[in-house]
Structure formats: C-alpha cells, structure tokens
Short mmCIF file of C-alpha atoms in Angstrom, two decimals:
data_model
loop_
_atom_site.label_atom_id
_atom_site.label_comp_id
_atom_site.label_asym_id
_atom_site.label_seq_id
_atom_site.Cartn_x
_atom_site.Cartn_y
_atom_site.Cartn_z
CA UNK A 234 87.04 103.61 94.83
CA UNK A 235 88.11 102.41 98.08
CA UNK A 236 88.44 103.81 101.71
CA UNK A 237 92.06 106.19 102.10
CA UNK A 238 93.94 105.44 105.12
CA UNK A 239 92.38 108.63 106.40
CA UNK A 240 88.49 106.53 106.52
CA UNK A 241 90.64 103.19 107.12
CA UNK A 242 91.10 104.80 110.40
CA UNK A 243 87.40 106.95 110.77
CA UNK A 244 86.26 103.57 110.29
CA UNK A 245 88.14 102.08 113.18
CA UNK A 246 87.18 104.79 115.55
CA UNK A 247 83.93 103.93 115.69
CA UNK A 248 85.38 101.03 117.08
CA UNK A 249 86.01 103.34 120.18
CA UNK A 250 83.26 103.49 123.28
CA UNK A 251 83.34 106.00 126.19
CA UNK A 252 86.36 105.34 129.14
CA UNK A 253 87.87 102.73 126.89
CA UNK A 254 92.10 102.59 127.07
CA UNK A 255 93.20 101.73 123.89
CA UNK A 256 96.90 101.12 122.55
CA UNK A 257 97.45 102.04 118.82
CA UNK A 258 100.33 100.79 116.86
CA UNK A 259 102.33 102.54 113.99
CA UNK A 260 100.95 103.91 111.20
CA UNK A 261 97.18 103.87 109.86
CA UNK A 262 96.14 102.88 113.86
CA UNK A 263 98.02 106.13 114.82
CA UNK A 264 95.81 108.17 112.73
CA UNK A 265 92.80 106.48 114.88
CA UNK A 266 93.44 109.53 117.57
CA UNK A 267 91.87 112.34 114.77
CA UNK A 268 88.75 110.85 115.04
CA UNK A 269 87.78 110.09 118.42
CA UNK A 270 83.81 110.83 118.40
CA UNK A 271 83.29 114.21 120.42
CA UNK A 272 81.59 113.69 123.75
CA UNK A 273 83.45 110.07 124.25
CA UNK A 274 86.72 109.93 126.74
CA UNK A 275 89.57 107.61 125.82
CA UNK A 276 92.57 107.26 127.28
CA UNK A 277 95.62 106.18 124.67
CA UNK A 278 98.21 103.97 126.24
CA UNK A 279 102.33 103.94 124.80
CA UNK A 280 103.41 100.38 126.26
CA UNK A 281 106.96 102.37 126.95
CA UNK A 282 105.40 103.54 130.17
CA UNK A 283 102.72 105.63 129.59
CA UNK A 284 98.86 106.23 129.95
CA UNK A 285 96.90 109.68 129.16
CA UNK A 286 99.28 110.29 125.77
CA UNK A 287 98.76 113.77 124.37
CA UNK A 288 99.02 115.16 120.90
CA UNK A 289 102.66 115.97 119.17
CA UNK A 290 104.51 118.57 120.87
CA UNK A 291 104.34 122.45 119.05
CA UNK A 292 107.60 122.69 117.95
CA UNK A 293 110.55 124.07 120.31
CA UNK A 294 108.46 122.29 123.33
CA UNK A 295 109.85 118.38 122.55
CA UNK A 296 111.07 116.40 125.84
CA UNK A 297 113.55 114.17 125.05
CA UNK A 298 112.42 112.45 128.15
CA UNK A 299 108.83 112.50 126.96
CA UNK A 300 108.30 110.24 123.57
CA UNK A 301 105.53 107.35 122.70
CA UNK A 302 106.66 103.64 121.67
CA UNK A 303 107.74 104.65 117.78
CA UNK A 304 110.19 107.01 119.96
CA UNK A 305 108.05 110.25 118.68
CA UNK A 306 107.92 112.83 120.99
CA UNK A 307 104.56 113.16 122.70
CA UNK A 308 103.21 115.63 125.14
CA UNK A 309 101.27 114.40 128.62
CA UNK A 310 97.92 115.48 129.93
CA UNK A 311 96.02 116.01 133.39
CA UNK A 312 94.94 112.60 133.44
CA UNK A 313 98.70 111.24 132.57
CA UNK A 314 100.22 108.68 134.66
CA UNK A 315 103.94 107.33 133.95
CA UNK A 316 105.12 103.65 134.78
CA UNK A 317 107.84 100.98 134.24
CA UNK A 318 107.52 98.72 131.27
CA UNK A 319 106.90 95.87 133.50
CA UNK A 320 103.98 98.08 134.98
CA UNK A 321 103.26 98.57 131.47
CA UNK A 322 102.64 94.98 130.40
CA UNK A 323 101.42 93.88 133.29
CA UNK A 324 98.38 95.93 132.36
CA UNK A 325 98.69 94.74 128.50
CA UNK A 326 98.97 91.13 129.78
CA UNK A 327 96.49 90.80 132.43
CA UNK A 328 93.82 91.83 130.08
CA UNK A 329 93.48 96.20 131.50
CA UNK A 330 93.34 97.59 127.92
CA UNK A 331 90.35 97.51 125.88
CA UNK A 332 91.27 98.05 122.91
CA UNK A 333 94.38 97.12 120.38
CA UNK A 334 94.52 98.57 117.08
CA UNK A 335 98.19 97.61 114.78
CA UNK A 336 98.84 96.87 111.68
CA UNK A 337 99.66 93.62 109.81
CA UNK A 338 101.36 91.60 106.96
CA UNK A 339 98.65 88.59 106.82
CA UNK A 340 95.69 87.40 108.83
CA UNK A 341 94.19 83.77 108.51
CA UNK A 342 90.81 83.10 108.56
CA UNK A 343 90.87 81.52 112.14
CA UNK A 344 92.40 84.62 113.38
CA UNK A 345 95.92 84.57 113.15
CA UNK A 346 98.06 87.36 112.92
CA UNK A 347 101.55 87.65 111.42
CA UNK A 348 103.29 90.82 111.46
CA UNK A 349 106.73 91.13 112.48
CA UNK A 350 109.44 88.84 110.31
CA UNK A 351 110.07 88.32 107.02
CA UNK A 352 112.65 85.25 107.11
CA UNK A 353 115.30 85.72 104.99
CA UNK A 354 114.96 89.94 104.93
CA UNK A 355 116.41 91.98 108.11
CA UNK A 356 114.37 91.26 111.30
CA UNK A 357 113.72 94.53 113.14
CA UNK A 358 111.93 92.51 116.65
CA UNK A 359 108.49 92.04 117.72
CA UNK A 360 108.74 94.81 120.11
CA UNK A 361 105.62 94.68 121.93
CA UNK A 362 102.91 93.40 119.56
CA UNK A 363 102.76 89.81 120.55
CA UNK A 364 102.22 91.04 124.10
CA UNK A 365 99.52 93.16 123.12
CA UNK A 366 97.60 90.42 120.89
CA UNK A 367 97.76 88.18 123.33
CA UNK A 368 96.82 90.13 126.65
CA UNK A 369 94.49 92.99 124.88
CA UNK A 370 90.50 92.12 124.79
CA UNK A 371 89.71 92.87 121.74
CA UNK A 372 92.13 93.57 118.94
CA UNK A 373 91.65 95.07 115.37
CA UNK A 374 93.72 95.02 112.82
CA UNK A 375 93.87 97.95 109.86
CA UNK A 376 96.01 97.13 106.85
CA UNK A 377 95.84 97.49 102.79
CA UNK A 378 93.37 94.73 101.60
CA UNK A 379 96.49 93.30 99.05
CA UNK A 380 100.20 93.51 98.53
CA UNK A 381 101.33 94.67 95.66
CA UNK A 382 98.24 92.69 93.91
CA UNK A 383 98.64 89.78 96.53
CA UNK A 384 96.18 88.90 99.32
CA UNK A 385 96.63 89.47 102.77
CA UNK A 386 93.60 88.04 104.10
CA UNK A 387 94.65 84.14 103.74
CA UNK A 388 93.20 80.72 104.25
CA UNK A 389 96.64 80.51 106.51
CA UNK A 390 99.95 82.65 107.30
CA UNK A 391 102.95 81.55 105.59
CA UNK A 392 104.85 84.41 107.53
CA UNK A 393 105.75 83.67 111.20
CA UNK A 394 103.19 84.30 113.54
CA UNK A 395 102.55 87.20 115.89
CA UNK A 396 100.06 85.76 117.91
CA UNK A 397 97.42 82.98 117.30
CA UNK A 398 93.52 83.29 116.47
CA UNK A 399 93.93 86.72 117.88
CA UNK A 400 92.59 88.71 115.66
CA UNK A 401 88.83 90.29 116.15
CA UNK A 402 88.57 92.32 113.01
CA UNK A 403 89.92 93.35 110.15
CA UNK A 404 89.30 97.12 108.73
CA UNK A 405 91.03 97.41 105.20
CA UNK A 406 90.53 99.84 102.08
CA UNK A 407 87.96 97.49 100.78
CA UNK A 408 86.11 96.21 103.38
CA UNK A 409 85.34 95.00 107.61
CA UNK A 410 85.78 91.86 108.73
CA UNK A 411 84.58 90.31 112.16
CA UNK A 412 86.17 87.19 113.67
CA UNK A 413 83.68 84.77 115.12
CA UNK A 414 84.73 82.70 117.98
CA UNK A 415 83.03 79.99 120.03
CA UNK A 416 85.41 77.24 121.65
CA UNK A 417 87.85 76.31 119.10
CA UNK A 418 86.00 77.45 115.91
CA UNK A 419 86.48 80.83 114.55
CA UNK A 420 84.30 82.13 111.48
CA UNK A 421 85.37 85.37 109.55
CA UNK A 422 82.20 87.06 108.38
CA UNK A 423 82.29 90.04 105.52
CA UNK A 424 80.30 92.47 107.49
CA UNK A 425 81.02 95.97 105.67
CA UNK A 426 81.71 97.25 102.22
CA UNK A 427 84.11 100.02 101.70
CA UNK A 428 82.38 102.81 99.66
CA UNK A 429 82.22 101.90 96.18
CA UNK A 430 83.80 98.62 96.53
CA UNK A 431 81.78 95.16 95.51
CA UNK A 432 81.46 91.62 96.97
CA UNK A 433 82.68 90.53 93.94
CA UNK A 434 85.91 92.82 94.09
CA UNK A 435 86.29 91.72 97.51
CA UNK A 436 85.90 87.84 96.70
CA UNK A 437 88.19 88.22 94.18
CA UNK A 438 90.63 89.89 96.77
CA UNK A 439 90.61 87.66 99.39
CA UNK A 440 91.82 84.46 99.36
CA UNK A 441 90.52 83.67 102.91
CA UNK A 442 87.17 81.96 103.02
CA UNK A 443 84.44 84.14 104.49
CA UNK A 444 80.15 84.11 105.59
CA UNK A 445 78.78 87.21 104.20
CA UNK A 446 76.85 89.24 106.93
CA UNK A 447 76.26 92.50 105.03
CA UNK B 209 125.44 109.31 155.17
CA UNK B 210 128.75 108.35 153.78
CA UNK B 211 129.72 108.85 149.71
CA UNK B 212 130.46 105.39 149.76
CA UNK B 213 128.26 104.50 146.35
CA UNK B 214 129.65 107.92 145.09
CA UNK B 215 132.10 107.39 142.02
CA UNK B 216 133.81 110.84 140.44
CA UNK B 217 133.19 109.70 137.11
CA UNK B 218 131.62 106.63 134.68
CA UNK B 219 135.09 105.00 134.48
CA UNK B 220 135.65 104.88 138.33
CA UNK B 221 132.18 103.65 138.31
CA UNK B 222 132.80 100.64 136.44
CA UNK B 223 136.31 100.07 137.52
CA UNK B 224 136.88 96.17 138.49
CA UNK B 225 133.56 94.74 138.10
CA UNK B 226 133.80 94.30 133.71
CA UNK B 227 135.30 91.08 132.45
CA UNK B 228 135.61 89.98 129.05
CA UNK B 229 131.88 88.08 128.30
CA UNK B 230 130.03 89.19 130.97
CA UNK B 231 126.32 89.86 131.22
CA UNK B 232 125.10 93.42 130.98
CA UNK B 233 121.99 95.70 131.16
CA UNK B 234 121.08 98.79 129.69
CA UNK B 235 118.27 100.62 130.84
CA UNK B 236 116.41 103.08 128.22
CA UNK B 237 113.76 103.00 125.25
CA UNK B 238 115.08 103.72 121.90
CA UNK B 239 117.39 106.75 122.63
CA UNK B 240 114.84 107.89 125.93
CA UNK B 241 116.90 107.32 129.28
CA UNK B 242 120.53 105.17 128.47
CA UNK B 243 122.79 105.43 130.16
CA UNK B 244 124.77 106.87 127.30
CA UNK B 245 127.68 107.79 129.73
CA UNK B 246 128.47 104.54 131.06
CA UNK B 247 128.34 102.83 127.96
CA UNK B 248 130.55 105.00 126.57
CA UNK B 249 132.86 103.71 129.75
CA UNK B 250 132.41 100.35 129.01
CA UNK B 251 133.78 101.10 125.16
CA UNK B 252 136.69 102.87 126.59
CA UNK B 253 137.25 99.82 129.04
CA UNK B 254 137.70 97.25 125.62
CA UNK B 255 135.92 94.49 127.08
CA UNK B 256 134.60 92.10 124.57
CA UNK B 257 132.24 88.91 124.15
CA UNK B 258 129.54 91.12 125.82
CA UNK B 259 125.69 89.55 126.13
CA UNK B 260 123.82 92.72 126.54
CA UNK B 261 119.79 92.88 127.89
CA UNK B 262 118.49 95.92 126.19
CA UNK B 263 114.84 96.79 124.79
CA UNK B 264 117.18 98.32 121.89
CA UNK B 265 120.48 98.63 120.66
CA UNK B 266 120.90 102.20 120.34
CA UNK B 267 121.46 104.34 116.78
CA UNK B 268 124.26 104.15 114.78
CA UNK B 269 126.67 106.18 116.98
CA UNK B 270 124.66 106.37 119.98
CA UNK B 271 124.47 104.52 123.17
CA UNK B 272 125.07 100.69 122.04
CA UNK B 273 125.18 101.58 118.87
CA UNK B 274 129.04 102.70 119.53
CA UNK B 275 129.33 99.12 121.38
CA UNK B 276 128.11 97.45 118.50
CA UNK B 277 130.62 99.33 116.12
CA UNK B 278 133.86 98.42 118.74
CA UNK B 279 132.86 94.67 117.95
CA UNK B 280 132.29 94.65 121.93
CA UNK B 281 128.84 92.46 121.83
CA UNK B 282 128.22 89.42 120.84
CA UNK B 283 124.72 88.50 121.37
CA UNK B 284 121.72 90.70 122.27
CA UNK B 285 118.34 90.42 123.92
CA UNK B 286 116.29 92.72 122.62
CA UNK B 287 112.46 93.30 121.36
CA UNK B 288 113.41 95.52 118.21
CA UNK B 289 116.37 96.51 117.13
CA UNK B 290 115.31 98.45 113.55
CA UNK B 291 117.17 101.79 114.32
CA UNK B 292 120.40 100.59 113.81
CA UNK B 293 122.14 99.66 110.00
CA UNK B 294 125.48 98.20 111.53
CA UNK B 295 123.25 96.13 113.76
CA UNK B 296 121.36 95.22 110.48
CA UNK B 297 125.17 93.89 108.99
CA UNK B 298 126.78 92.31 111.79
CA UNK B 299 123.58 90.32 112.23
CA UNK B 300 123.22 89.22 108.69
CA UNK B 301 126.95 88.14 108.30
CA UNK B 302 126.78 86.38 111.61
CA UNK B 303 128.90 87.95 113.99
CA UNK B 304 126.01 89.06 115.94
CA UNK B 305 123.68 86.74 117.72
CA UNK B 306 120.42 88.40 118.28
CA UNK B 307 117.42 86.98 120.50
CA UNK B 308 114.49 88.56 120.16
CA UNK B 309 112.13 89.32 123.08
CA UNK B 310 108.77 90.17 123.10
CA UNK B 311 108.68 93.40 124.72
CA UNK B 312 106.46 92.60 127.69
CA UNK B 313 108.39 89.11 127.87
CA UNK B 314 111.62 90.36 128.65
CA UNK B 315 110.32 93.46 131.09
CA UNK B 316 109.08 90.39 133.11
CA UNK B 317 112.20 88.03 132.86
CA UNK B 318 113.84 91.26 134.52
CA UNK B 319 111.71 91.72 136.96
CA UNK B 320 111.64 88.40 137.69
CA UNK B 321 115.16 88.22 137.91
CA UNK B 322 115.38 90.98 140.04
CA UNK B 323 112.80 89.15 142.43
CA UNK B 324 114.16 85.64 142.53
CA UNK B 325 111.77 84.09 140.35
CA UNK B 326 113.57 81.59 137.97
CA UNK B 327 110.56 81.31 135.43
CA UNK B 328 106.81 82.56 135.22
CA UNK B 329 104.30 81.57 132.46
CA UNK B 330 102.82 83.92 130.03
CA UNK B 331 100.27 83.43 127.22
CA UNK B 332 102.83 86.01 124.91
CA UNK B 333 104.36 84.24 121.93
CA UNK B 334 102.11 80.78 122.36
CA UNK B 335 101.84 79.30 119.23
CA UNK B 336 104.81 81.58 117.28
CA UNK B 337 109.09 80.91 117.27
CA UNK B 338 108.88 82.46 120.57
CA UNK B 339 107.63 79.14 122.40
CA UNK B 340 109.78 76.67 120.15
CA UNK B 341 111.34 74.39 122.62
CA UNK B 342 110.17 75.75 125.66
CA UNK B 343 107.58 74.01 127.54
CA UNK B 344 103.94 75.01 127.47
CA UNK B 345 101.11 74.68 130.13
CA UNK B 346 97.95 75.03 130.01
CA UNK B 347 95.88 77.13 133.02
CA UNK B 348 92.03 77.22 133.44
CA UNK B 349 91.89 76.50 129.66
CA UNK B 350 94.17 78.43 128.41
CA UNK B 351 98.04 77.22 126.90
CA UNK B 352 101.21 79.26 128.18
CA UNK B 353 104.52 79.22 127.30
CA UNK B 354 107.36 79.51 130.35
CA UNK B 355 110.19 82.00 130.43
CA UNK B 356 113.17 82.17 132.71
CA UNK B 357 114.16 85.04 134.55
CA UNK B 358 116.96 87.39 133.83
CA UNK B 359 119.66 88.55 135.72
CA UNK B 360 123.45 90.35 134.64
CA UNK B 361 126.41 90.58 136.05
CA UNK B 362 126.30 94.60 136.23
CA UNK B 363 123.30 96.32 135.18
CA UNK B 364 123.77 100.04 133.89
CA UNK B 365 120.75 102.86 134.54
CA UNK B 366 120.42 106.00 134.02
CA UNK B 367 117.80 108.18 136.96
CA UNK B 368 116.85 111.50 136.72
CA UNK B 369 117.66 111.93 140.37
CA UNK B 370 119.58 109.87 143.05
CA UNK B 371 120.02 110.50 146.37
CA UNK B 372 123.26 109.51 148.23
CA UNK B 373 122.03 106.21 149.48
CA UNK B 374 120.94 105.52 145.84
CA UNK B 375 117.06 105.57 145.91
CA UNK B 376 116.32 106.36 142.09
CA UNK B 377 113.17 109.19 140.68
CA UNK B 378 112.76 108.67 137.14
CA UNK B 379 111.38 111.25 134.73
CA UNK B 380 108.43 110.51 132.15
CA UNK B 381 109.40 107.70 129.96
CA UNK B 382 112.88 107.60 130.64
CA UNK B 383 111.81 105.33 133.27
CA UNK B 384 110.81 102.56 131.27
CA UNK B 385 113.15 99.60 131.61
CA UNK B 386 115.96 101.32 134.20
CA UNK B 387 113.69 100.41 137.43
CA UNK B 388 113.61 96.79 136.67
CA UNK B 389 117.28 96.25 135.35
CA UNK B 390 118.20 98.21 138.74
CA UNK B 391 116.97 95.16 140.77
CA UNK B 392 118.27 92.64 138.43
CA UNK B 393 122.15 93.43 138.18
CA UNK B 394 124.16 91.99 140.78
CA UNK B 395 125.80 95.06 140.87
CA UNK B 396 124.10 98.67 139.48
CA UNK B 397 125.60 101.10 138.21
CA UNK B 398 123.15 104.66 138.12
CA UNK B 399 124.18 107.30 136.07
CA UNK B 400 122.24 110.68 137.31
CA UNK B 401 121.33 113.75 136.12
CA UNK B 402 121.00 114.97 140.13
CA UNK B 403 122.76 114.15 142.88
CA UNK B 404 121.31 115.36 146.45
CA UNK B 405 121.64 114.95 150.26
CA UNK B 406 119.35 111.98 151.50
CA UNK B 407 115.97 113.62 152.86
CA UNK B 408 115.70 115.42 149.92
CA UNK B 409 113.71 113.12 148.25
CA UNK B 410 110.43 113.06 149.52
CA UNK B 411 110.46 109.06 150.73
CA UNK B 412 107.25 108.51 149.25
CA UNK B 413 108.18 109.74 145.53
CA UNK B 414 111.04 107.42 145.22
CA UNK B 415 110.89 104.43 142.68
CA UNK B 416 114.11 102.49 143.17
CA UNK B 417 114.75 101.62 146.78
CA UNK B 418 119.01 102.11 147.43
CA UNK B 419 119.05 98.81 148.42
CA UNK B 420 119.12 97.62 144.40
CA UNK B 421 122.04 100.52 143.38
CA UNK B 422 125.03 100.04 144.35
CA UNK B 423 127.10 102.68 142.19
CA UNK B 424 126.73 106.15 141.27
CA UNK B 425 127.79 108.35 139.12
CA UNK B 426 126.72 112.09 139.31
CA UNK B 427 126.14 113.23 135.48
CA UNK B 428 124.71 116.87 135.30
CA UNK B 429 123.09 118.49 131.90
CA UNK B 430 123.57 115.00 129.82
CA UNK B 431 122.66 115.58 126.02
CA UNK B 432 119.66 113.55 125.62
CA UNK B 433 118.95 112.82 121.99
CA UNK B 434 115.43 112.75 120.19
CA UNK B 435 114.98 109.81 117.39
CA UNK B 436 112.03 111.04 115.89
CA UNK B 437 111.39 114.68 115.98
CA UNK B 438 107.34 115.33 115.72
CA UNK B 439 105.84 118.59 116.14
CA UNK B 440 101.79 119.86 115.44
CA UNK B 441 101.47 123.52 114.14
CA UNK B 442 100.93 125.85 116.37
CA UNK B 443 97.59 127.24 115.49
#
C-alpha cells in the first residue's frame, strides 16, 4: 500500500499557505489545484503569461487565445492578470513565486534535479523548468518513488541536470523527503511515511543516503 | 496618418526583406498566437537555410511545422519542441540543428536584444549543458552563467489589434513571446486580427509602441487552433 497520485498530490497541498503564488508543472503537480485547503487563497501562475489561472473551460466555452503552459485551455478569474513571457520570468527569476511543484526523472541527495533529457532518446526541451528551479523559493518535487523497479532517489544523477541542489523536497508514493541546506552541505532527511509503507521498504527503495526524522 | 506600414496581404508584407539563411522570429506559444499567416508566406516565398527563434516549432502541419516539412529551417532556438514528429526525424538524422533554450533564457535574450543589451547573467542552467562553455560569474555569492542577446533579421507577430501607426494590444496568452520578438527584429512584420484608425486605441492600453512594427498585415477571423482540448463537466 502506497499513496495514489491522487494523495501524492493531497500530500503536496499541504505544502500550500494562504496568498502564496505557486507554479505547478505537468502531471501529478497539476492535480495539486483539487486540494487547495478551503479558507486559504492561492494564486496559480502558467509561465506562458499568466497569473490568477482558472479551472478547465465547460465545454463549447474554450479560447484558443486562453490556454496554460501544457497548451490546455484554461479559463481566467477576477483576480487574473496577463503578461509577456519575459514579464513572466522575470517574476520566476527574481525569486516572486513561492512555490514550484514539477515532476522529475532523478534527484540526488544534495539536491539535484534532472528532468528533461534522456541522451540518446528524442529531446523534447527544457521549456521552462530550469528557470523555475532556479528562480522559485522553494521547490518540491512529486514523482513515483522507482522506475520500473529502479530508484529515482540517487546518491547522484546520471541524467543531465535540470538545475543544481535545487530541490527542497521530495513527495513520492512511498514517502517525504526534506532537503537540508546550510552553506554548501545539503542533508536529505526521511521525514514522512506513506500509509502503509515501511522504513525498511523505503531503504530498500532508495539508493540515496538519508537521516531519518520520522 | 498615412497607410504607409499597411501591406494588402502576408506576401506583400514580406516582399524584399527574406533572403536565403536569414534570421527569423516567430511569436506564439505552442499553437496560441503565430503568426500562422505569415509563415505560411514565408513557405510560399522558398527561402531556405532559415535559423528560426521560436518558443516552439509548431504541429505537424501547423505554423512551423509546414516550414519544417518544406526543408526551409535549418537550425532552431527553441525551449521544447515535443509537439512535432517530423521535428522529432529531421533532428535525429541530422538535418536539423536544434538549440535548446530555457524558456525564461531565451524570453530575456529577446528582450535583450530588442533593448541593446549584448549579454545579461542569469542563475538558469548553472551547473547543467546549458552553461558548457559559456563563462560563469559569481554575484553576492551566488554563480551565473552569461547569455547573449538575440536579435533577427525580420521578426514575425501576430496582435490581436493594431492600429495604423502599428502600436500592438495582445489578447490573453497569445501575447506571450510576440511583444518581445516585436522589438527585436530589425524589421516586424504584425499580422492582425483588427485593423483601426489611430485614436482608437486607448494610448494607455497599448503594449507594443509603433515605433518596434514596421509592417502590417490586416488578417480578420484567423482560424486559431487548440492543441489540447480540456473541458470540466458542467455540473
């Protein structure tokens, strides 16, 4: 028994505090926007020019002119304000946005983050997630714990980066990770157990090395 | 005010300033505000050995996507490229060269370009293949990696609305990278939905100053396309 993608993502919106902007990337961080607490305000951000993003359009009412960065259509809200990319990562960049949630191939124990090539298999781009890792405050990443049997959470990448010791936490099916930092030394501490999961099943998971904090 | 930036139609528009590898850019985001019109022009026009600055590279079929099928580029700066298969086998078999942009990275190289700065520093990529071979600084503790500015030879937009002296209104997020790529050509072409009578635009709503467009091409009802259709149930 581990978390489904549906708690992967409860999980990370607890993440979420009152007034925070927050950027979500494709996928399991997407699904972070069910489960914003009631009560708390937060303000999702599409680094294609956007900030205030509404739900999915009911169908008949999709803008061609209106879509979020996967290029699904989107609807706007009161608070919605529309700007140039440049505008766009200027506020990614110089540190606006609170909060990056994306998904990822490997992180290292000292943070780093690889998610965008393959070499050898077809190379899509980046698109904007080194940007985002490196200008975001805080940035969390929610993946599968393993691929296909294999580890994700390593001692290093051997994938091309994405951005370096950027990551601040880790959400997976099995468990929730916190990155440590203080100068140039980053711990990764084992801080939460998905339900039903063990520390031995997550030891024997990982092949990062990690404090347990539980 | 004269019609003197007022061309009847894309071809017109573009007629004299392409030349075999030249430097182009292409406003829009995924399929959301190309300037699907004008690239069609530039097919029609032949010209080959083409660099082209573009987030994306259209859909098979689609905006550069039917630029990309003619054999007309040659090497692309983009940030992701993942919507389009013959993209997929022209890079793999070599024909194509691609380099890939972080996003935010190339916005700023354009609006650099656009604002005659040659090269800026930015913390994006430190550390990764973005910042092989390029020289890195480090501010107030932290390491950046320097990027050049962009500019083309002819950048192509596409506005929602132009007035006659060519200030630009964008709509939604089909403004995304058409206002910067409209200061960066050395000449800009606009392709726009509306064409009215200067004045008509309230001065204050306008995004593009005339100043950075120096072509237009009146293009009422364009189809706009949708890449991913996504819906909620109506309750």
């Amino acid at each position: 028994m581990a978390w489904t993608r549906e708690q992967m993502a409860q999980r990370a919106a607890r993440e979420l505090q009152d007034g925070f902007y927050v950027n979500l990337g494709i996928g399991i961080p997407t699904l972070v926007s069910n489960y914003i607490p009631d009560g708390m305000e937060i303000m999702f951000q599409s680094e294609n020019g956007m900030l205030g993003m509404g739900p999915f359009p009911y169908e008949g009412e999709e803008d061609p002119d209106l879509i979020n960065a996967g290029k699904q259509t989107v609807t706007e809200l009161p608070t919605t304000s529309y700007f140039s990319n440049s505008d766009s990562f200027g506020m990614i960049r110089g540190g606006h946005i609170n909060l990056s949630i994306l998904g990822a191939m490997q992180v290292a124990q000292n943070g780093d983050l690889a998610n965008w090539m393959i070499p050898g298999k077809m190379v899509k781009g980046m698109g904007g997630a080194m940007d985002l890792v490196a200008g975001v405050k805080k940035v969390i990443v929610v993946m599968e714990h393993t691929a296909k049997g294999d580890p994700k959470l390593l001692k290093s990448c051997n994938l091309p980066l994405t951005g370096k010791g950027v990551v601040d936490m880790v959400i997976t099916d099995m468990a929730v990770f916190r990155f440590d930092k203080s100068g140039d030394t980053t711990v990764m501490k084992l801080i939460e157990l998905a339900d039903g999961v063990t520390l031995d099943e997550v030891k024997s998971s990982t092949e990062a090395e990690f404090e347990t904090h539980l | 005010m004269s019609d003197r930036k007022i061309y009847p139609n894309a071809k017109a528009a573009l007629d004299g300033i392409l030349k075999d590898n030249m430097t182009l850019m292409s406003g829009g985001f995924g399929l959301c505000g190309i300037p699907e019109t004008l690239i069609d022009a530039v097919k029609d026009s032949g010209i080959t050995g083409l660099t082209v600055i573009s987030n994306n590279a259209g859909v098979d079929g689609i905006g550069l996507g039917v630029l990309l099928e003619s054999k007309q580029i040659s090497t692309m700066i983009s940030s992701y490229v993942g919507e389009n298969k013959l993209f997929a086998e022209q890079f793999l078999n070599g024909d194509l060269e691609v380099v890939f942009t972080p996003q935010g990275t190339l916005a700023e190289q354009i609006r650099a370009g656009g604002a005659g700065i040659p090269a800026f520093f930015t913390k994006t990529g430190v550390g990764t293949l973005v910042a092989e071979g390029k020289e890195v600084r480090n501010f107030d503790g932290e390491d950046y990696v320097m990027e050049r500015g962009l500019v083309a030879d002819v950048s192509l937009v596409h506005a929602y609305m132009a007035d006659k002296e060519g200030n630009l209104v964008f709509r939604k997020t089909a403004r995304n990278f058409n206002p910067m790529m409209a200061t960066a050509g050395k000449i800009t072409v606009a392709e726009v939905e509306h064409l009215v009578e200067p004045g008509e635009i309230d001065p204050d709503h306008i995004i593009v100053p005339g100043i950075y467009v120096q072509r237009i091409v009146h293009v009422p009802n364009p189809v706009k396309h949708i890449e991913k259709r996504t819906t909620r149930p109506r309750n």
